[in-house]
CSV table of C-alpha atoms and ligand atoms in Angstrom, one decimal:
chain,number,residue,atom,x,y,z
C,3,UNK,CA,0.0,0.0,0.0
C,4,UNK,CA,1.3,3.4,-1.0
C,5,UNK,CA,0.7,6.7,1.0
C,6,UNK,CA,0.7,10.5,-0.2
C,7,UNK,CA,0.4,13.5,1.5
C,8,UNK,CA,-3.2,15.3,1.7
C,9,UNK,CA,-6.1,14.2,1.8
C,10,UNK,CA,-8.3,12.3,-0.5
C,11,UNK,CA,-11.3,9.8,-0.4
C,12,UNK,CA,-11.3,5.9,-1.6
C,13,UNK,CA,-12.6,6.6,-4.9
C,14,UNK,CA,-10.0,9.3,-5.6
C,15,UNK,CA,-7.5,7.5,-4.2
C,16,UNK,CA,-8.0,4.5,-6.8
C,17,UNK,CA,-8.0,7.3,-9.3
C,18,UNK,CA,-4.7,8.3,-8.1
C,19,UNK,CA,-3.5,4.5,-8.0
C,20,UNK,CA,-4.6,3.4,-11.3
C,21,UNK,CA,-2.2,6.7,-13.0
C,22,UNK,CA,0.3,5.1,-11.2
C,23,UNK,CA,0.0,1.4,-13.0
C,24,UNK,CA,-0.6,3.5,-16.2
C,25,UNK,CA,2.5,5.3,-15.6
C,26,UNK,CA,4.3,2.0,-15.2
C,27,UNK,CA,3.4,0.9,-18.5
C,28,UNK,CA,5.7,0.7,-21.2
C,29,UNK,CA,5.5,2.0,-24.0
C,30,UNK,CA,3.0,4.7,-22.9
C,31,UNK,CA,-0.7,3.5,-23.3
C,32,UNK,CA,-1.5,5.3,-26.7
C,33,UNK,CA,-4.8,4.3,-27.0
C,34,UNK,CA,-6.9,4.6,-23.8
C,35,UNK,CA,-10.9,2.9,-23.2
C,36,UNK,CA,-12.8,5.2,-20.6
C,37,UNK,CA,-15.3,3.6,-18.0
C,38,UNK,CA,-18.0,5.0,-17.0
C,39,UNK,CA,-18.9,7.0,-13.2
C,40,UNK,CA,-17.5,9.0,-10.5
C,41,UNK,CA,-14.5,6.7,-9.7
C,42,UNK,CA,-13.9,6.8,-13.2
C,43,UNK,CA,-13.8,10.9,-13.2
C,44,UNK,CA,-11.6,11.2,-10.5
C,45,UNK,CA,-9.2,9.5,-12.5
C,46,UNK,CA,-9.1,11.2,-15.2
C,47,UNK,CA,-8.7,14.4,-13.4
C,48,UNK,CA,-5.8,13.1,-12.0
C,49,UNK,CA,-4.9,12.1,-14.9
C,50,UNK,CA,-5.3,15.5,-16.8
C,51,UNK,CA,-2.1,16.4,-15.4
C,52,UNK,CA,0.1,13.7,-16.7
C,53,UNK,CA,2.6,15.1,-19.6
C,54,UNK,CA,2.9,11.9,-21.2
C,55,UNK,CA,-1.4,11.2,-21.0
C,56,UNK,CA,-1.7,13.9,-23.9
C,57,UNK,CA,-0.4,11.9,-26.2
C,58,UNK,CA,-2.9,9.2,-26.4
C,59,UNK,CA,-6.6,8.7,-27.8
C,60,UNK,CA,-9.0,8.2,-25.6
C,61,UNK,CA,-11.9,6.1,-26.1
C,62,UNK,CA,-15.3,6.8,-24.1
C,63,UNK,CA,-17.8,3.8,-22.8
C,64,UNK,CA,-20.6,6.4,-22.9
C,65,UNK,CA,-21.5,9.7,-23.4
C,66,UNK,CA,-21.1,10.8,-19.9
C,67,UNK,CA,-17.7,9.6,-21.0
C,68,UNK,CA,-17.2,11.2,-24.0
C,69,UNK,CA,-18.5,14.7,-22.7
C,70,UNK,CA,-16.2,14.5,-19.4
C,71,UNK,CA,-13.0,14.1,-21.8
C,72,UNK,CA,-13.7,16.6,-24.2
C,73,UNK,CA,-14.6,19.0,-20.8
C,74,UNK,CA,-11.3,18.0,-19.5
C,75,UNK,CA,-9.4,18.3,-23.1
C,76,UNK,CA,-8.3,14.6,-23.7
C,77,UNK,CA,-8.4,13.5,-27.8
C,78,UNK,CA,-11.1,11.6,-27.6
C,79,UNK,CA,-11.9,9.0,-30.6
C,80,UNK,CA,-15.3,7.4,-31.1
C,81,UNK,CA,-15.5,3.6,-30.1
C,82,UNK,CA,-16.5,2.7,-33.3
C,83,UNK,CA,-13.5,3.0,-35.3
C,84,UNK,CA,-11.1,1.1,-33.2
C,85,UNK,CA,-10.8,-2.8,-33.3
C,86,UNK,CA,-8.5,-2.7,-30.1
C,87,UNK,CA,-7.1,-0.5,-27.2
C,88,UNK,CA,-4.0,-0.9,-25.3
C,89,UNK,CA,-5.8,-0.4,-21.7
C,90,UNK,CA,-9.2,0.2,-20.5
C,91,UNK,CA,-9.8,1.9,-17.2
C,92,UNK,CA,-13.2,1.6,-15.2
C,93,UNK,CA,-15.3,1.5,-12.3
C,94,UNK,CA,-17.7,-1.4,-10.8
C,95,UNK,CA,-20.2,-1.5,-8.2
C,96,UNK,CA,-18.9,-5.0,-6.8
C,97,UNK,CA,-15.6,-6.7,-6.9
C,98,UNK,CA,-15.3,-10.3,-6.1
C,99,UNK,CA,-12.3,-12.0,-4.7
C,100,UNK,CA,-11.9,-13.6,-8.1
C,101,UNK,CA,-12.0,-9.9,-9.7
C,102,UNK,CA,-15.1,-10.7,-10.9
C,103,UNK,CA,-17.5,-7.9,-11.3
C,104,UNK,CA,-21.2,-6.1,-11.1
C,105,UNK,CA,-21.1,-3.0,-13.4
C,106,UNK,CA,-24.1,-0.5,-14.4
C,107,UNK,CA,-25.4,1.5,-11.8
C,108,UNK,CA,-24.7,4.1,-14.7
C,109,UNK,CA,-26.7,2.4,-17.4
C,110,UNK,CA,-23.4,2.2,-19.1
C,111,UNK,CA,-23.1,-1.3,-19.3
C,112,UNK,CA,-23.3,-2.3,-23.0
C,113,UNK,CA,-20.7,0.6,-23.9
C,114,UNK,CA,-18.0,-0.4,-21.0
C,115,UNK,CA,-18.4,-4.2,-22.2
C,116,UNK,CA,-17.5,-3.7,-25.6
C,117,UNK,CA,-14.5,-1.3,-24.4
C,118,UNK,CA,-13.3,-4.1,-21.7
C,119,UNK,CA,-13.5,-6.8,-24.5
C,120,UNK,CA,-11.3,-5.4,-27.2
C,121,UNK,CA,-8.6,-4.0,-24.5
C,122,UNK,CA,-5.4,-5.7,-23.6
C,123,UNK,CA,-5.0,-4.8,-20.2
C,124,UNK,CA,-7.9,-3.6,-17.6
C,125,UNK,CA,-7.4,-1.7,-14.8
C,126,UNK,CA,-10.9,-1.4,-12.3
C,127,UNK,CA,-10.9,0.9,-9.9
C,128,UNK,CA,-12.8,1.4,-6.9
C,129,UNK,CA,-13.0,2.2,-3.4
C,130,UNK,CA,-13.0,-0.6,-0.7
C,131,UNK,CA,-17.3,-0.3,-0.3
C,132,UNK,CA,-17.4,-2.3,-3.6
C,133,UNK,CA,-15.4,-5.2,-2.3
C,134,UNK,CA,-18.0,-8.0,-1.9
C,135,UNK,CA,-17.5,-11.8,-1.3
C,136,UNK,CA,-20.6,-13.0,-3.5
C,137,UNK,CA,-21.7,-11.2,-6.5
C,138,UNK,CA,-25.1,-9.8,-6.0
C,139,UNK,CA,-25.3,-9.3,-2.8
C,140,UNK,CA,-24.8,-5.9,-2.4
C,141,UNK,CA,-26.5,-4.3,-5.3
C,142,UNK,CA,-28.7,-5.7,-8.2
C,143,UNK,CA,-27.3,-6.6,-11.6
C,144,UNK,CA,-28.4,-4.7,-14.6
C,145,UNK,CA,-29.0,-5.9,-18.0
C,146,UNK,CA,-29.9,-4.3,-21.3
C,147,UNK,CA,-33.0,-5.6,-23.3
C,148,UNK,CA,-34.3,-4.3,-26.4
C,149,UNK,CA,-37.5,-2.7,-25.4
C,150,UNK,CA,-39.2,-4.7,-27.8
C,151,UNK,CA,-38.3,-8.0,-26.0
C,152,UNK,CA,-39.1,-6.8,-22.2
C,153,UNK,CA,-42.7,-8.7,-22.6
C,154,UNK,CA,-41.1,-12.0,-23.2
C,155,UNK,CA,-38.1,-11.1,-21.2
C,156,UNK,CA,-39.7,-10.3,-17.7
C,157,UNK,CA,-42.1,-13.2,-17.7
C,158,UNK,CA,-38.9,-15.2,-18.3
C,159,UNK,CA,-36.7,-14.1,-15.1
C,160,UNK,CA,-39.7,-13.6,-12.8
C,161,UNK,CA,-40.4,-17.4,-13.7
C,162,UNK,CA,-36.2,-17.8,-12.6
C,163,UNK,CA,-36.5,-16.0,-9.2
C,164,UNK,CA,-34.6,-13.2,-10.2
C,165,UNK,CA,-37.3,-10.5,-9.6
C,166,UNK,CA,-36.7,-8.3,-12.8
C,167,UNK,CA,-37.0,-4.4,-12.0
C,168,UNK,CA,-37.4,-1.9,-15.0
C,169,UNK,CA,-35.3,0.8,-13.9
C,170,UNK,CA,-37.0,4.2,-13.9
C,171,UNK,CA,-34.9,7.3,-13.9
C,172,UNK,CA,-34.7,10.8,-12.3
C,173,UNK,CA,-35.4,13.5,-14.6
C,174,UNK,CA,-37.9,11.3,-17.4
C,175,UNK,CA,-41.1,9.4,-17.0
C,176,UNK,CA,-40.8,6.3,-18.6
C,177,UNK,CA,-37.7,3.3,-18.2
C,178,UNK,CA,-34.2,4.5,-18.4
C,179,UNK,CA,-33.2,3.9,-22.0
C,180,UNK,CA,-29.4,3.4,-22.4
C,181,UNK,CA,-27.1,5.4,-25.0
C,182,UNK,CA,-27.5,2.5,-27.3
C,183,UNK,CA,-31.4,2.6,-26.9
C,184,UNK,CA,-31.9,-0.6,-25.2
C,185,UNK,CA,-34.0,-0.7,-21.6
C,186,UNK,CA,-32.0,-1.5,-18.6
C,187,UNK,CA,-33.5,-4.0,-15.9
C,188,UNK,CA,-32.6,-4.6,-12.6
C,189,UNK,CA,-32.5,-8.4,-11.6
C,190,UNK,CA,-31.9,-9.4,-7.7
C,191,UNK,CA,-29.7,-12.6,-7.3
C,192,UNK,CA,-31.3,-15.3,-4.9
C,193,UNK,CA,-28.4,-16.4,-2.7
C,194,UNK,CA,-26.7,-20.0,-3.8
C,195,UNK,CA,-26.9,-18.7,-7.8
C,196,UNK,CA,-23.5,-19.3,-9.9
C,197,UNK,CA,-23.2,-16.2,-11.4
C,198,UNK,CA,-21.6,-17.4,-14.1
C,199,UNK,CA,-23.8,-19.8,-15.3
C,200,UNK,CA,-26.3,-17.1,-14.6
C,201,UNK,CA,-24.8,-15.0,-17.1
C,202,UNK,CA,-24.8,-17.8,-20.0
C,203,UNK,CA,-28.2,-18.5,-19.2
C,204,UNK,CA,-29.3,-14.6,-19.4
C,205,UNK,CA,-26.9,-14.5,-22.7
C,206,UNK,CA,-29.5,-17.5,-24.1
C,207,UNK,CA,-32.7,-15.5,-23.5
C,208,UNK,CA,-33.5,-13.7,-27.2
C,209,UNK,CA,-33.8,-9.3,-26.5
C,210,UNK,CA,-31.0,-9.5,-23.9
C,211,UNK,CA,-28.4,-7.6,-25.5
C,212,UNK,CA,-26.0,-8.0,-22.5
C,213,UNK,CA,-25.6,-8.5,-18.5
C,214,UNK,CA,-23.8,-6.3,-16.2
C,215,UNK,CA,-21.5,-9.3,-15.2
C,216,UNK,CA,-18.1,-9.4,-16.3
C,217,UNK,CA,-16.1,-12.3,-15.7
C,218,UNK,CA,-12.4,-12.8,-17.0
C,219,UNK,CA,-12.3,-9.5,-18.2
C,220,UNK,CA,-10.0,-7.6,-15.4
C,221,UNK,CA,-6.7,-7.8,-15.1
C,222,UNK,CA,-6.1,-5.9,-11.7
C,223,UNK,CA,-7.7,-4.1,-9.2
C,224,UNK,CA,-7.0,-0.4,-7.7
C,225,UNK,CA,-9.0,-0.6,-4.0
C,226,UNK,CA,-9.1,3.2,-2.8
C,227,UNK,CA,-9.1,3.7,1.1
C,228,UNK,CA,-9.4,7.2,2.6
C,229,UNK,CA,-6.0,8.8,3.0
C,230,UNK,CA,-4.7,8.6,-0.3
C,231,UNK,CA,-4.0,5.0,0.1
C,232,UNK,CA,-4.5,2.2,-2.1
C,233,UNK,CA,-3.7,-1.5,-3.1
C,234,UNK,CA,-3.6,-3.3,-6.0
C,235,UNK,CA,-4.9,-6.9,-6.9
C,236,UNK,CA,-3.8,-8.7,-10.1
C,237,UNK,CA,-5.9,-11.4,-11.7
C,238,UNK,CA,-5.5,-13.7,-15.1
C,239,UNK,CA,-7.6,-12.8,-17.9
C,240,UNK,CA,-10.0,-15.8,-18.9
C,241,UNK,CA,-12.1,-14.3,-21.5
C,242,UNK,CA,-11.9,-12.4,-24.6
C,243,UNK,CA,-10.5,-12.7,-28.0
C,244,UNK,CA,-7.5,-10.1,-27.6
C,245,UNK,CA,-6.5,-11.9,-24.2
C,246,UNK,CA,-5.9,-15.1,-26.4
C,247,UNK,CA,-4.2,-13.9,-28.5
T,4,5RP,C1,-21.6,2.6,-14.9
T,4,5RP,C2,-20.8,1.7,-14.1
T,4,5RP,C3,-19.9,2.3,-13.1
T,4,5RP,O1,-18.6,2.0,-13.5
T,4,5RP,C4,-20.2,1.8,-11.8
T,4,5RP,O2,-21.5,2.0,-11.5
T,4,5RP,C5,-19.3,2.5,-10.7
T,4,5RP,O3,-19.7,3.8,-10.6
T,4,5RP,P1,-19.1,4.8,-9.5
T,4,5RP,O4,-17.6,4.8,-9.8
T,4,5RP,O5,-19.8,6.1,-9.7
T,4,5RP,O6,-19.4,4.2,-8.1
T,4,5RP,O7,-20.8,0.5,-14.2
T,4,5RP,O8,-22.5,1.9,-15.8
């Protein structure tokens, strides 16, 4: 665990952490993915002040994102051009022991999925609240569904136990739609469930477009404790077709 002087909350201070690990890398990240939330913001205005960070492309998992980089002055590309990124940096709302993770809360899901995916090296930062030992415990998981399936869709989990929720947002009547158009849906885990099997059997159901779980996609893990003080955990990548490679 590393210490600096003044002070800072855990969020910022896996902010702080995670330009450290980015600073390590060599060469210099050159093209960057962007998560999604307020962990994710106070890393990049810690990392607005790097030299070296000015040099890169950065690519946003939302448009939260994308507005926040171009407020802040980063060259940001757009997602759909780029076939792979050297690191993606994120949030999550639960962490695992296995690095497993719940991500979300933000409605972001789809966009930070597709970012995580196609990067080579993921970095998830967060502050020690999100540290969980079962997935699901702490906060539901989302999914996306076209709003065309939802019908067919919520029959289907409420018949699984998994008490679907449509999530309905501050500030419009209606479900919260994501940036991709899709309707996000709250599901609570019943203790016992294997959440990855839960996430191939969610895949399987037609109008889910995808799941807030993401398993084999992190590579290490920034916790945040108050102080400026943080630690990081390293995991092996299981999943994805860059990781493969
Ligand atoms: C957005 C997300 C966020 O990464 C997650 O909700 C964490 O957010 P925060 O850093 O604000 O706690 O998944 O869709």
């Amino acid at each position: 665990m590393l210490g600096l002087s003044g002070g800072c909350g855990g969020k910022r201070s896996a902010g702080i952490g995670a330009v450290e690990l980015l600073r390590e890398r060599s060469p210099p990240p050159r093209r960057v993915g962007v998560g999604t939330g307020s962990t994710v913001r106070e890393f990049l205005s810690e990392l607005s002040s790097e030299e070296w960070a000015a040099d890169a492309v950065y690519y946003p998992s939302s448009r939260d994102s994308a507005l926040l980089l171009a407020e802040l002055g980063f060259n940001v590309g757009h997602p759909g051009t780029v076939a792979s990124l050297d690191v993606y940096v994120d949030g999550a709302d639960e962490v695992d022991p296995y690095g497993r993770l719940v991500k979300g809360r933000g409605a972001a899901l789809l966009g930070e999925k597709m970012l995580a995916y196609r990067s080579r090296y993921n970095i998830i930062i967060v502050d020690d609240s999100k540290l969980v030992d079962v997935l699901g415990s702490k906060k539901p998981v989302p999914i996306e569904v076209v709003p065309d399936a939802l019908p067919h869709v919520l029959v289907e989990l409420e018949s699984r136990g998994l008490h679907p929720r449509v999530r309905r947002g501050s500030g419009k009547d209606g479900p919260v739609v994501s940036d991709w158009g899709g309707v996000i849906v709250d599901l609570t885990i019943p203790s016992g469930v294997n959440v990855e099997e839960l996430d191939i059997v969610l895949h399987s159901i037609p109008g889910i477009v995808e799941t807030g779980i993401f398993i084999g996609l992190t590579d290490a893990v920034v916790v945040g404790y108050e102080g400026c003080k943080w630690k990081v955990e390293r995991y092996q990548r299981r999943r994805g077709i860059l990781a493969r490679a």
